[in-house]
mmCIF file of C-alpha atoms in Angstrom:
data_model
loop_
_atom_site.group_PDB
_atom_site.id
_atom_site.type_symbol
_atom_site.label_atom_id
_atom_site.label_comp_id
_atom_site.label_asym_id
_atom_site.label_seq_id
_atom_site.Cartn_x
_atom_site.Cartn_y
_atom_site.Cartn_z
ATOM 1 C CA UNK P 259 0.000 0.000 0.000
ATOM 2 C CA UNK P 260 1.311 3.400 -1.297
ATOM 3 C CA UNK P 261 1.598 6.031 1.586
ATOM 4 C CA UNK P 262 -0.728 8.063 -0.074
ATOM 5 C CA UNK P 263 -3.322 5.789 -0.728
ATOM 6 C CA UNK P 264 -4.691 5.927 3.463
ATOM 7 C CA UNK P 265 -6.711 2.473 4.858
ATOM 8 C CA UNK P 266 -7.514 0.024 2.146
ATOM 9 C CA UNK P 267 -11.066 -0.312 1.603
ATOM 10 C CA UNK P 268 -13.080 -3.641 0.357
ATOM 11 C CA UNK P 269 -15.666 -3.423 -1.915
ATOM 12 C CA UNK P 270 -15.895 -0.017 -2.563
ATOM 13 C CA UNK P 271 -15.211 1.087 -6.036
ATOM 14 C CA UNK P 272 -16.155 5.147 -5.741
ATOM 15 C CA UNK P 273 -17.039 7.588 -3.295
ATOM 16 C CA UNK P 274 -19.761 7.049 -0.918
ATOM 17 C CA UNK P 275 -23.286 8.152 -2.243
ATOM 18 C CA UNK P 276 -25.547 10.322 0.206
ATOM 19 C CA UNK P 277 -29.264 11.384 -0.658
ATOM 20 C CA UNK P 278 -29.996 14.335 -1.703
ATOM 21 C CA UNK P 279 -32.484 16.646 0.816
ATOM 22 C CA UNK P 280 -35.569 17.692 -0.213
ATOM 23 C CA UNK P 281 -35.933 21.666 -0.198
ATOM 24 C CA UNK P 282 -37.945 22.579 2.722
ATOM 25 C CA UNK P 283 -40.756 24.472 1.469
ATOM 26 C CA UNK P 284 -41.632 27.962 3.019
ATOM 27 C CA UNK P 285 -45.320 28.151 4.667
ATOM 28 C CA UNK P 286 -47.640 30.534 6.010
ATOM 29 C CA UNK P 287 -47.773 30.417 10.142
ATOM 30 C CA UNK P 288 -51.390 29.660 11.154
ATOM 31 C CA UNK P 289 -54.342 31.978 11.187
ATOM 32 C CA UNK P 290 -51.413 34.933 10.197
ATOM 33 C CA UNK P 291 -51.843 36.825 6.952
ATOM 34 C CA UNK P 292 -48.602 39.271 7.036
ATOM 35 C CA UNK P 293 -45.580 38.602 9.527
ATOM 36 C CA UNK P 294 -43.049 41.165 10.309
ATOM 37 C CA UNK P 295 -40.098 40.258 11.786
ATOM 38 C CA UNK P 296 -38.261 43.027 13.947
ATOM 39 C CA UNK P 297 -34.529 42.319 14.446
ATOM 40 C CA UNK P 298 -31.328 43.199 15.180
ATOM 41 C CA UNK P 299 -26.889 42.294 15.181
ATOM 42 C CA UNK P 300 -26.834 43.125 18.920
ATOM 43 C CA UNK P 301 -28.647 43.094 21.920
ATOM 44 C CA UNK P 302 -29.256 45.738 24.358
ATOM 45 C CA UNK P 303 -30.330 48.063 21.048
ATOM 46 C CA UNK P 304 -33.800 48.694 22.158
ATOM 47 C CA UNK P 305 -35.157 46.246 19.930
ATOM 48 C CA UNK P 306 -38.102 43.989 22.275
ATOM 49 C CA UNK P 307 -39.164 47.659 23.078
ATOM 50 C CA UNK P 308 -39.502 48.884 19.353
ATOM 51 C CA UNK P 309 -41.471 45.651 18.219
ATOM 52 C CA UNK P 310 -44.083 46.177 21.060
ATOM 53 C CA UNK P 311 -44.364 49.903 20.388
ATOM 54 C CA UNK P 312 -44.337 48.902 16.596
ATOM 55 C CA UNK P 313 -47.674 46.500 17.143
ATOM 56 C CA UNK P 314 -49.416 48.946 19.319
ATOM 57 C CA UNK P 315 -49.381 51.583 16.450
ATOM 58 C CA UNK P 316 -50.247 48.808 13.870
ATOM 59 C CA UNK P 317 -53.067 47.740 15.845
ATOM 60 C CA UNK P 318 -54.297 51.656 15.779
ATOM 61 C CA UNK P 319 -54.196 51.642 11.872
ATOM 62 C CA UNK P 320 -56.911 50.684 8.827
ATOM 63 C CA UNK P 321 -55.452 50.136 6.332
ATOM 64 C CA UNK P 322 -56.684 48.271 2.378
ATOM 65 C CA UNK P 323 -55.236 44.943 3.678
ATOM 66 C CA UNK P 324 -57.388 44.904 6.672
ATOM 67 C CA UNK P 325 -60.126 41.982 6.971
ATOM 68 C CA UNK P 326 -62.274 44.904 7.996
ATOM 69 C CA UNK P 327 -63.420 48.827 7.972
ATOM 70 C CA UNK P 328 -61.906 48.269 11.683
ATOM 71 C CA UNK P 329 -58.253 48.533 12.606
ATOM 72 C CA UNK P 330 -55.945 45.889 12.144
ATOM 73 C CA UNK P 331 -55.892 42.614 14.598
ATOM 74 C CA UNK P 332 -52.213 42.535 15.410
ATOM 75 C CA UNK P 333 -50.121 39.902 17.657
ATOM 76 C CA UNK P 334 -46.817 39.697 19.086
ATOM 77 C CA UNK P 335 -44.522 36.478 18.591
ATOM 78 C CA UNK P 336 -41.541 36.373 21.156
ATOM 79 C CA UNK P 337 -38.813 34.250 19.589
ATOM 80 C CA UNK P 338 -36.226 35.048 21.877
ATOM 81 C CA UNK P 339 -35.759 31.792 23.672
ATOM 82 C CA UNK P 340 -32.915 32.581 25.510
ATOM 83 C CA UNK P 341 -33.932 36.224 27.480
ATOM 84 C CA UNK P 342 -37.796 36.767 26.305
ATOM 85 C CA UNK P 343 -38.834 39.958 27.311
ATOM 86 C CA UNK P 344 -42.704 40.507 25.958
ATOM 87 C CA UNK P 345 -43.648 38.922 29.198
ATOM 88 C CA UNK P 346 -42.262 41.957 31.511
ATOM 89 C CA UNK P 347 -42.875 44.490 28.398
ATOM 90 C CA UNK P 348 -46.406 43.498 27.561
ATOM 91 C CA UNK P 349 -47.358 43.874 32.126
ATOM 92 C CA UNK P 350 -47.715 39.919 31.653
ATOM 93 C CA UNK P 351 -44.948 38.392 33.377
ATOM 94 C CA UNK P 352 -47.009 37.012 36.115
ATOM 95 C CA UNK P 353 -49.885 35.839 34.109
ATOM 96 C CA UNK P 354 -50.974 32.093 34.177
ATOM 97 C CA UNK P 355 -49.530 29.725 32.295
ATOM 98 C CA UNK P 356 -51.106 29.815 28.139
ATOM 99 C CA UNK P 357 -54.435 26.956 27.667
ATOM 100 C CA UNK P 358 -54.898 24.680 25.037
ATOM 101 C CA UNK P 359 -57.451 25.315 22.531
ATOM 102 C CA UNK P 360 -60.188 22.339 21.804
ATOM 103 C CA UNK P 361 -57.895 21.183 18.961
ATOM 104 C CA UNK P 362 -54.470 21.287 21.003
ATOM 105 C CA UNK P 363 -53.269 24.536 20.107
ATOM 106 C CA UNK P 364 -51.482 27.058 22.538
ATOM 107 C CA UNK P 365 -54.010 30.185 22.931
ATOM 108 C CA UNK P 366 -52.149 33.503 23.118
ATOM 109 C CA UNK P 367 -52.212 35.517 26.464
ATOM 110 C CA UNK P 368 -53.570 39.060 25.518
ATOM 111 C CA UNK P 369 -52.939 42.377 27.065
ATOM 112 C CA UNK P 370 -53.330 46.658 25.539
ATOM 113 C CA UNK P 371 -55.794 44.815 23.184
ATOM 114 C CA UNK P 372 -52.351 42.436 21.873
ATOM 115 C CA UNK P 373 -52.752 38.874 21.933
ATOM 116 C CA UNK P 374 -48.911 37.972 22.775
ATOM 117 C CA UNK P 375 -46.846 34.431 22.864
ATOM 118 C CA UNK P 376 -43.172 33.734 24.277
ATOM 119 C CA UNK P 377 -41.264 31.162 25.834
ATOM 120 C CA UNK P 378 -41.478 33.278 28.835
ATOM 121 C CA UNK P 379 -44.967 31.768 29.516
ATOM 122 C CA UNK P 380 -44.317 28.279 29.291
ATOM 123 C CA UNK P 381 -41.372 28.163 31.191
ATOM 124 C CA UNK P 382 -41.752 26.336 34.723
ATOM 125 C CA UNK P 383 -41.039 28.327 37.559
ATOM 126 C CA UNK P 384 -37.219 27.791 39.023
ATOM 127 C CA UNK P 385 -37.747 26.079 42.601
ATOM 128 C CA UNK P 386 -35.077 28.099 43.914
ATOM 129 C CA UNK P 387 -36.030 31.794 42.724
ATOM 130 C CA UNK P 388 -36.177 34.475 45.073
ATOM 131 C CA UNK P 389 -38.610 36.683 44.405
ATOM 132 C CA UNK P 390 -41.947 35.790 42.675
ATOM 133 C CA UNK P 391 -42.353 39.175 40.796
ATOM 134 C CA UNK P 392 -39.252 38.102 38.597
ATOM 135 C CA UNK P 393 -38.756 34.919 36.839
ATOM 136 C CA UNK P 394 -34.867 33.374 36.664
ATOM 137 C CA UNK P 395 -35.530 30.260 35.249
ATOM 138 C CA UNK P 396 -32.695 29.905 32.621
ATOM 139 C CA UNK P 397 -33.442 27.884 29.262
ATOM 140 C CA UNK P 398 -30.148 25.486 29.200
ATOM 141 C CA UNK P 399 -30.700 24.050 25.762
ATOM 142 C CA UNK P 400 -28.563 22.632 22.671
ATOM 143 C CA UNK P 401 -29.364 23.510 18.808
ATOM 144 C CA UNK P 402 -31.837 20.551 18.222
ATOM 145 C CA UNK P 403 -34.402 21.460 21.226
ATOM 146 C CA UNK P 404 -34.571 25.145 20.390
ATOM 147 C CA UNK P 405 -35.211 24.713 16.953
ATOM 148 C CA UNK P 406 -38.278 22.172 17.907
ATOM 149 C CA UNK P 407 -39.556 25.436 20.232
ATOM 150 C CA UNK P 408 -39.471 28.147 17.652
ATOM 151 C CA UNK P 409 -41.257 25.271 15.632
ATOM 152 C CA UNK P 410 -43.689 24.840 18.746
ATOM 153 C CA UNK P 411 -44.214 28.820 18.863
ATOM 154 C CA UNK P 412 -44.544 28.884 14.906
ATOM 155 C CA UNK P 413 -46.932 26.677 14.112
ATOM 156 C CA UNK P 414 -48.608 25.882 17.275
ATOM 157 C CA UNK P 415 -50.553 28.515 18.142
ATOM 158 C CA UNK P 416 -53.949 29.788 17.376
ATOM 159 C CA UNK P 417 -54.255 33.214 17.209
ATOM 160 C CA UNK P 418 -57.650 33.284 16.427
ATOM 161 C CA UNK P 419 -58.053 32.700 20.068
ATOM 162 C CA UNK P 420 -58.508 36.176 21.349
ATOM 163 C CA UNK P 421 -60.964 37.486 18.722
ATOM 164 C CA UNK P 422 -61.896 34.573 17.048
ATOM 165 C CA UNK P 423 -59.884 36.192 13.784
ATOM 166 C CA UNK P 424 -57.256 35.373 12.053
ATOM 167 C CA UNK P 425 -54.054 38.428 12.577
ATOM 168 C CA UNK P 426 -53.671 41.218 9.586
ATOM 169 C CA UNK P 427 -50.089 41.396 10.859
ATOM 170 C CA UNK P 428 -47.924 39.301 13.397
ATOM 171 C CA UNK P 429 -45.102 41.191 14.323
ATOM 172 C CA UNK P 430 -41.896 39.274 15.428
ATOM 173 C CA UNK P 431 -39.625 39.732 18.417
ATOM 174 C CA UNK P 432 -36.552 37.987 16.938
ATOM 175 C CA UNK P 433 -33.223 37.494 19.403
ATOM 176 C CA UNK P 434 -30.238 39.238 18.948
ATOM 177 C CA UNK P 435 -27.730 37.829 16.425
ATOM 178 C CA UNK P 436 -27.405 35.440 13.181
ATOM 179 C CA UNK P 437 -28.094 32.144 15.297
ATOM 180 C CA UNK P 438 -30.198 29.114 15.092
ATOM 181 C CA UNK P 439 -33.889 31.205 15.614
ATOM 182 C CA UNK P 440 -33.484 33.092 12.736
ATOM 183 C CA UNK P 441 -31.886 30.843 9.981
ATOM 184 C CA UNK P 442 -34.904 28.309 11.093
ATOM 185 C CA UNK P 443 -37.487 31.407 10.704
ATOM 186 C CA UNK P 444 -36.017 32.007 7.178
ATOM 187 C CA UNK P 445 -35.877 28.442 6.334
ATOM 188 C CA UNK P 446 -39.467 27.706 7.442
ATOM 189 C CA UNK P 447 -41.456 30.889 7.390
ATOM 190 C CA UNK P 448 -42.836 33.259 4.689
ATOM 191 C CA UNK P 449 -42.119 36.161 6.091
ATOM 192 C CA UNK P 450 -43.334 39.749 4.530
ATOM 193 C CA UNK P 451 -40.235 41.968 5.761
ATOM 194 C CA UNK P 452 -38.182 42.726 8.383
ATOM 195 C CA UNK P 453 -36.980 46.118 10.452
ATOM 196 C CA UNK P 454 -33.683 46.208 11.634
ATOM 197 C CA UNK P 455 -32.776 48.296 14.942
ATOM 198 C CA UNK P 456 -29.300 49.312 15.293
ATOM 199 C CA UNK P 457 -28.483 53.050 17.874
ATOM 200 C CA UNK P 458 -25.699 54.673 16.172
ATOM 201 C CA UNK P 459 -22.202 53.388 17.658
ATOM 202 C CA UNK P 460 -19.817 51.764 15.500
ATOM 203 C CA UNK P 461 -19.771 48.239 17.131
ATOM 204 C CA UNK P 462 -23.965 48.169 16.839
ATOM 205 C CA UNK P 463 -23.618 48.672 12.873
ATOM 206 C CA UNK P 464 -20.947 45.931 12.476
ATOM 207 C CA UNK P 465 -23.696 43.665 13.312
ATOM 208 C CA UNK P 466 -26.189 44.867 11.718
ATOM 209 C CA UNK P 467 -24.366 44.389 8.161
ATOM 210 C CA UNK P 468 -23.926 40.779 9.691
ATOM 211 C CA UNK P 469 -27.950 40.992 10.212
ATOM 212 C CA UNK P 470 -28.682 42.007 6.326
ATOM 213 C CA UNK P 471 -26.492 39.575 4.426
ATOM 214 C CA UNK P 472 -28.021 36.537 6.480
ATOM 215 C CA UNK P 473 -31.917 37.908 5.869
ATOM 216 C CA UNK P 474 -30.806 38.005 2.160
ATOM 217 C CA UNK P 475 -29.438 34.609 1.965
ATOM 218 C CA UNK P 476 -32.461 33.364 3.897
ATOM 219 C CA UNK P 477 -34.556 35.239 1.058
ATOM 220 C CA UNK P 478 -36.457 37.480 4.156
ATOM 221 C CA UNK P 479 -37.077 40.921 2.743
ATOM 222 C CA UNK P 480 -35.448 43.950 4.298
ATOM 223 C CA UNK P 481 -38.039 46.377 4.765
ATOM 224 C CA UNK P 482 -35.865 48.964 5.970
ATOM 225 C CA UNK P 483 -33.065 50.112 9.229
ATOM 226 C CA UNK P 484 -34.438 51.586 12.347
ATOM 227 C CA UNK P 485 -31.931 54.166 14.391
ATOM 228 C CA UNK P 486 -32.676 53.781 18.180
ATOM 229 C CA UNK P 487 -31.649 56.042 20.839
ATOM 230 C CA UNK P 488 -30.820 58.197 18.182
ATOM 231 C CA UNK P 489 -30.636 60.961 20.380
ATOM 232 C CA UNK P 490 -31.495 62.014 23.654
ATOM 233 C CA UNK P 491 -34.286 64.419 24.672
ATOM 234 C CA UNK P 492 -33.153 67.013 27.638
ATOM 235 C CA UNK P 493 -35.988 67.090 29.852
ATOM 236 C CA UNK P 494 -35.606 70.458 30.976
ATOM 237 C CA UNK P 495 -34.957 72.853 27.610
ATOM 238 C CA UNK P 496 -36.190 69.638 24.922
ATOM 239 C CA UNK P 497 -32.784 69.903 23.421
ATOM 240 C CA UNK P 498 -31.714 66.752 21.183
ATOM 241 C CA UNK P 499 -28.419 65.344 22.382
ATOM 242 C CA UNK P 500 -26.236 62.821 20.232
ATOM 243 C CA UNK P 501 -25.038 60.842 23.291
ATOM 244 C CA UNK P 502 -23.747 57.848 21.844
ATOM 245 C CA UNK P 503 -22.364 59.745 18.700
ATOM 246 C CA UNK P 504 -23.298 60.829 15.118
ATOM 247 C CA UNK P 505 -26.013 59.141 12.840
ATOM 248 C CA UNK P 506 -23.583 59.342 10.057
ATOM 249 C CA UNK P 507 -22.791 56.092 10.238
ATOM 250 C CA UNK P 508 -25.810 54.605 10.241
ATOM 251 C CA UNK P 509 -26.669 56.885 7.534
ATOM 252 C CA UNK P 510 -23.963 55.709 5.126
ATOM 253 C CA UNK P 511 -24.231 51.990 6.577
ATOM 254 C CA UNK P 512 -27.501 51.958 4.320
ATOM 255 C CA UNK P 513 -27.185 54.150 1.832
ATOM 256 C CA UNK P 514 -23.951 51.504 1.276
ATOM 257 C CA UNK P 515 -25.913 48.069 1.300
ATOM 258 C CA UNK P 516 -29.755 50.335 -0.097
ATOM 259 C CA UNK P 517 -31.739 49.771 2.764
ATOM 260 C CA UNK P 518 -34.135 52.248 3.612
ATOM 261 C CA UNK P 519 -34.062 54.260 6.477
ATOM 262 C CA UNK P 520 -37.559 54.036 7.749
ATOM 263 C CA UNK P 521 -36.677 57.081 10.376
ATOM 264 C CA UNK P 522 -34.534 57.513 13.965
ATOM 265 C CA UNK P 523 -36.221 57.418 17.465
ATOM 266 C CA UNK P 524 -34.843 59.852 20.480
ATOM 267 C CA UNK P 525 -33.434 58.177 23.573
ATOM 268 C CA UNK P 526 -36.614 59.042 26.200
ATOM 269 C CA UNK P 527 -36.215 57.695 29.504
ATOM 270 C CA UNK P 528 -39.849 57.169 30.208
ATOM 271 C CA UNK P 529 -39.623 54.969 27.936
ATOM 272 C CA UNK P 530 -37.703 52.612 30.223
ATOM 273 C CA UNK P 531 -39.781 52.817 33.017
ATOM 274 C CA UNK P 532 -42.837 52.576 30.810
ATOM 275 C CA UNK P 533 -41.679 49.100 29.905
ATOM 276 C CA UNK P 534 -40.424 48.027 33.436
ATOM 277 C CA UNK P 535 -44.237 48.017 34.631
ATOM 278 C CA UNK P 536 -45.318 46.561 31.399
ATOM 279 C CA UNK P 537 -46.946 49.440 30.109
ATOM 280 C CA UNK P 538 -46.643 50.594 26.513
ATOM 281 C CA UNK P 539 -45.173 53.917 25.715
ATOM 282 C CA UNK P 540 -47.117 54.395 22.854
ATOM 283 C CA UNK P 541 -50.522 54.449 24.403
ATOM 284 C CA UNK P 542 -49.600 58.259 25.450
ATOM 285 C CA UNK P 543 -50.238 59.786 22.113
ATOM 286 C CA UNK P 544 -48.676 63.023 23.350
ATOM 287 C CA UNK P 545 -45.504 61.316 24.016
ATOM 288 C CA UNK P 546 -42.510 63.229 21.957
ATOM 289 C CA UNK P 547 -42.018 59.666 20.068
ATOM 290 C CA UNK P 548 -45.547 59.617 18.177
ATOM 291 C CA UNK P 549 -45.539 61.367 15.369
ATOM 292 C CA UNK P 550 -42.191 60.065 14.807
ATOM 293 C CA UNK P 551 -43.605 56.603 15.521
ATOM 294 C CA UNK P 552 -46.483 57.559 13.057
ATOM 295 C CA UNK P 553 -44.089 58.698 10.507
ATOM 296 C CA UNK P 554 -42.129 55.144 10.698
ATOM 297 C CA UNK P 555 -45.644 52.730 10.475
ATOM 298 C CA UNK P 556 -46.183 55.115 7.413
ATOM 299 C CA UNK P 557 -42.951 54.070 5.552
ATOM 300 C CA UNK P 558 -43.484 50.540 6.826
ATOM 301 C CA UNK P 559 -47.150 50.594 4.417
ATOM 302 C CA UNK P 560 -45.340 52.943 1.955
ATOM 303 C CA UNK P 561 -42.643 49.952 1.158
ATOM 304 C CA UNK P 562 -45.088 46.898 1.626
ATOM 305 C CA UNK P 563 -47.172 48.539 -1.294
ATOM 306 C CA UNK P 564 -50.181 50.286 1.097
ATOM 307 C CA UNK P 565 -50.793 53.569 2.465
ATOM 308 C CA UNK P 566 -51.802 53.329 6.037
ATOM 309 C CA UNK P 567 -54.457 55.948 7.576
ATOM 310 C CA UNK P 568 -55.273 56.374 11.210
#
């Protein structure tokens, strides 16, 4: 036996034959006629916060895809598996545990009008936590099992629960990152578009041109960038403030890879506190974030080929 030739090998006259896969074929989730994802590279960008905000002032629109001359029935899909935060957003983080539907199906728990699933709901409670107002049961899972949840939260529940209608628009809370939750949302899902949140420092953007190449090679339409914390709002004289630098960077980030800009949010610190009792920000519609809110659902209809009127 030559040196080069490695282990001798019986029988076997060529190389080993696999089978080929079958393509997995894109479907619509359940009872959901238009799914918006809202993502982004990094975490701690404000994101969770912007896709709640983002449903409440869908839900306040009619618009020609409506089922209806009412507003649009809009629901909230947590797919962060790893740190869900709808449950504390959405005031719902001591709610009961979801029920099953007649045919099996996980019924959404609704809150602000927003029927609303996450992980966060199902998860048993940790027999060592220390307070009951705050849940610390972690989810210590490999690739396999968290791909069969995101599956579980996909197709599994009926969101005609709450109104007995199907949902105009699902939006997504995706995690952070290019992992395993959305390459299987891609893979699985047909997904309308997606809004990417990025706040304007340097190591934020890097990610988020990570973020847009995987959406296009998992064929998810970008509907546009958000800017977070764009600025912050002085209390006192209502001055803008650039705290965490120029939006020149963002700017150029997509005028580089032609993304939209669908507009910039201000840094308001109600907003945090809004959220830490589970109360939506938005509901104020004399909060300094509306119209600019307003503006952004606006360019959301403008690029999915509607105009939106509230």
């Amino acid at each position: 036996m030559h040196a080069n030739q490695g282990l001798p090998r019986k029988g076997v006259t060529g190389a080993p034959q696999f089978p080929r896969r079958t393509p997995v074929v894109k479907r619509n989730i359940p009872y959901v006629k238009r799914v918006v994802a809202v993502a982004s590279g990094k975490g701690g960008v404000g994101k969770s916060t912007v896709a709640v905000n983002l449903a409440l002032h869908l839900a306040l629109q009619r618009t020609p895809f409506a089922s209806s001359s009412q507003r649009l029935r809009v629901g909230i899909l947590d797919l962060d598996i790893f740190g869900p935060s709808i449950p504390t957003l959405m005031g719902l983080r001591n709610a009961p545990e979801p029920e099953l539907t007649t045919g099996g199906a996980i019924a959404p728990l609704t809150n602000h009008g927003l029927p609303c699933m996450s992980m966060g709901f199902l998860l048993p409670k940790s027999p060592n936590q220390i307070d009951d107002d705050f849940d610390d049961t972690p989810v210590v899972w490999r690739g396999l099992m968290v791909q069969k949840a995101v599956q579980q939260l996909l197709f599994d529940v009926d969101w005609r629960a709450a109104s007995g209608n199907e949902l105009d628009v699902l939006v997504i809370d995706m995690p952070p990152g290019t992992g395993d939750v959305p390459l299987t949302l891609g893979q699985l899902v047909n997904v309308n578009g997606t809004v990417i949140v990025s706040t304007p420092q340097d190591v934020a953007l890097s990610d988020v041109r990570r973020g847009i190449s995987m959406f296009k090679k998992v064929n998810i339409p970008i509907i546009g960038l958000l800017l977070n914390e764009a600025t912050f709002i002085c209390p006192s004289c209502t001055t803008a403030h650039p705290l965490f630098g120029s939006p020149d960077a963002f700017r150029h980030t997509a005028e580089k890879m032609s993304i939209d800009i669908l507009g910039e949010l201000p840094l308001v610190s109600e907003v945090s506190s809004a959220g830490d009792a589970g109360k939506l920000y938005g509901l104020d519609q004399q909060e300094p974030c509306s119209t600019r809110a307003d503006a952004i659902i606006q360019s959301l209809f403008i690029a999915n080929g509607v105009q939106g009127n509230t």
